[in-house]
Amino acid sequence: MARKDLLDIASLHREEIEFLLDQSTSFKKLFTRSVKKIPALEGKSVLMLFYEASTRTHSSFEVAAKRLSAEVTNFNIDHSSITKGESVRETIETLQAMRTDYIVVRHGHSGLPGMIARQTTASVINAGDGAHAHPTQALLDAFTIKEKFPDPRGKRVLIIGDILHSRVARSTSTLLQKLGVEVAYLGPGSLVPKYGPATIPRFTDYEAAMAWAPDVVYLLRVQLERQDVQFFPSVREYHRVYGITNTRLAEISDRGLYIMHPGPVNRGVELCDAVMDYERSLITNQVENGISVRMAVLDWLTPGGEFPRQEAYATPQRASSTVIMP
Amino acid sequence: MLLLQNTRIASENSPVLLESDVLIVEGKIQDIGSSLAIPEGARVIDARGRVLMPAMFDAHVHFRAPGFENKETITTGSEAAINGGVTGVVMMPNTRPALDSATAVDTVLENATHRSRIPVYTSGCVTKNREGKELAEIEGMRGLGVKMLTDDGDTTADPAVLLRAMQYATEFGMFFASHCEVSELAGPRALNEGVMSYRLGIKGSPACAEEIIIDRDIRLARAAGAHVHIQHVSSKLGMETIRWWKSRGDVKVTAEVTPHHLLFIDEHIGDYDTNYKMNPPLRTQADCDALLEGLIEGVFDLIATDHAPHTPFEKAQDFISAPNGITGLDTALVSLHHFFVEPGKFGWDLVVKRYSAEPRRLMGLPVAAIEVGQEANCVLFDTAAETTFTREFMKSKSQNTPFIDQTLKGRVDLVILGTEILLERE
Ligand SMILES: [Zn+2]
């Protein structure tokens, strides 16, 4: 059952997911001990390769690796420079030469962690690639939900916001569906694509979505910086139409719904300030659970294997001298 | 002197193959008939069971010279053509510098005559440096035999510029080839917008980005009294748009389809396989089916490969960084045989018509045919043999094709052009 890489949720089997969530529970129990470190990954090296800045995910992985006694290195990336595939390729060659055991990678291009995984012997963990996948976020979301609903089958999660650009929406909804949770999307028509999975109901009206009777309301971060064109008229209008306003929070509270958010929160956009003090907000639980889930993932993966796994670019070009001339 | 015995002759006019001997003398087809006498000194080839057809002509290729000789050169590109049974090509002008002047065209054609064993033609740009702003020196290029004008790779975005170009160049008997895409809708990633783009998390290009320009450019051509040729159509509605305009009959419009748009769909991209990244993007099965329908019906006048080489290094990047395009010359004829002729979806007559005769007519060139008195310009094709598209087999400098290491049924055995045997496989 051992895997080399964790690149997405779609390819994970249900048993693997259950196993990882169980392991996360065990790791979380360690947190109450005075010595939080265990020697599981002693002598192993974890390399952090973040082409997109992310304090939250980055530090969560770093803490997780250190609690497993791994050595953590940050590969410095100049975030102002263009990091296209070609420069990444040079980096991969360097990394392979360093024989690092794990690479935790985040990049704006979908599919790029997979490319690294094929070209190195290291275990590659996708910490978010473009609008494709964010598997550890999905695992920590599922873990957080299972803490409240030990048997989550049949529970309903309403994901609100920018579905089009969200790797969180894709991975979390895929994982929740694998666990028998029902998922629905709500957001502006320009950000909830019609060609998304047919098994996920799609709402553009808040009242209609609430009538679907969710147990959890999951707000996505509005990635204002990611939108190369305007998808909705204004942040104010977004908050009014799709956000959790004070009035809506009162209703959510009455109905006893949980609120989640992958962070960092745009206050006054996805949700009003009062949500931060709402007793059924699971936002800080998500952050805390991120560490144990990532420990479980690191502990589970097995670095090594053949190299190179894809020889495409290693093939030398045919010399032009072999071409027959008249 | 060459005598091909018991071959089966393909022609654009008949679905039935004519079994016959063919005698070629001094580069011309001298005699066709059963049991021809063997002239003294003639080389005899037992071509029993093999199909003899007019050689192919590809009206849409990228040979990357000048400027990108690491991807392809006129020599390697034309050798790839011969390898696939193609004896004439029209290059696209999106080189560096772009072919937007008589000087640039002259240099390329001068090069082509020295570096290629087949005739190589080129199209010219509509606008200077393909920027879509100022008209290229169109008449100067005409003087060098350029007939096709295109900013291929990009749409001439400003309709006023294209309309003026059409009004101007039509007077010189030139025509326009349109790469159809609203860039604001399409984005840079060359993936069909739909289920697959959602799953892969890549911004997709909707089919309407293509369909809008197909319609726009035909309307502009109609207004200008110009001839417009629609390049590499990928969508069902694009095909239907062309069909509708053709049925009206008040504008001269021709169109082409590529083998890869007839064969592959977006789902083939699978786990970000960059060999399936091309522009226009691969779309859905419904689009694919419609394109085949359009080809058989004649909505598409010709098949062209859009042969688009890129180095292994460039294609081995992630899907978003990798460039668009796949090679096509080495593989086109065999793939058409394997996937369409062999299963009976269409006959050799369609292949000859769409991939040999019509492209030559489009360019105003004499049509090759296996007839007495014609120049020998033909391919002997073994329908029972197989071809494995190994890296060694490919003559293109680049090998960015999904067919790499695939084995397909059919083999180009012999390519003859005039007095030269350009290829003989044994
Ligand atoms: Zn093109």
Short mmCIF file of C-alpha atoms and ligand atoms in Angstrom, two decimals, chain B residues 60 62 152-153 179 231-232 279-280 306, ligand 1:
data_model
loop_
_atom_site.label_atom_id
_atom_site.label_comp_id
_atom_site.label_asym_id
_atom_site.label_seq_id
_atom_site.Cartn_x
_atom_site.Cartn_y
_atom_site.Cartn_z
CA HIS B 60 0.06 23.63 -43.43
CA HIS B 62 5.89 24.66 -39.65
CA ASP B 152 -1.07 31.58 -38.44
CA GLY B 153 -0.46 30.98 -34.79
CA HIS B 179 -6.11 30.74 -37.62
CA GLN B 231 -7.28 26.43 -40.92
CA HIS B 232 -7.29 23.46 -38.55
CA ASN B 279 -3.80 24.88 -30.66
CA PRO B 280 -6.66 24.78 -31.44
CA ASP B 306 -0.14 21.60 -38.99
ZN ZN C 1 -2.40 27.53 -36.53
#
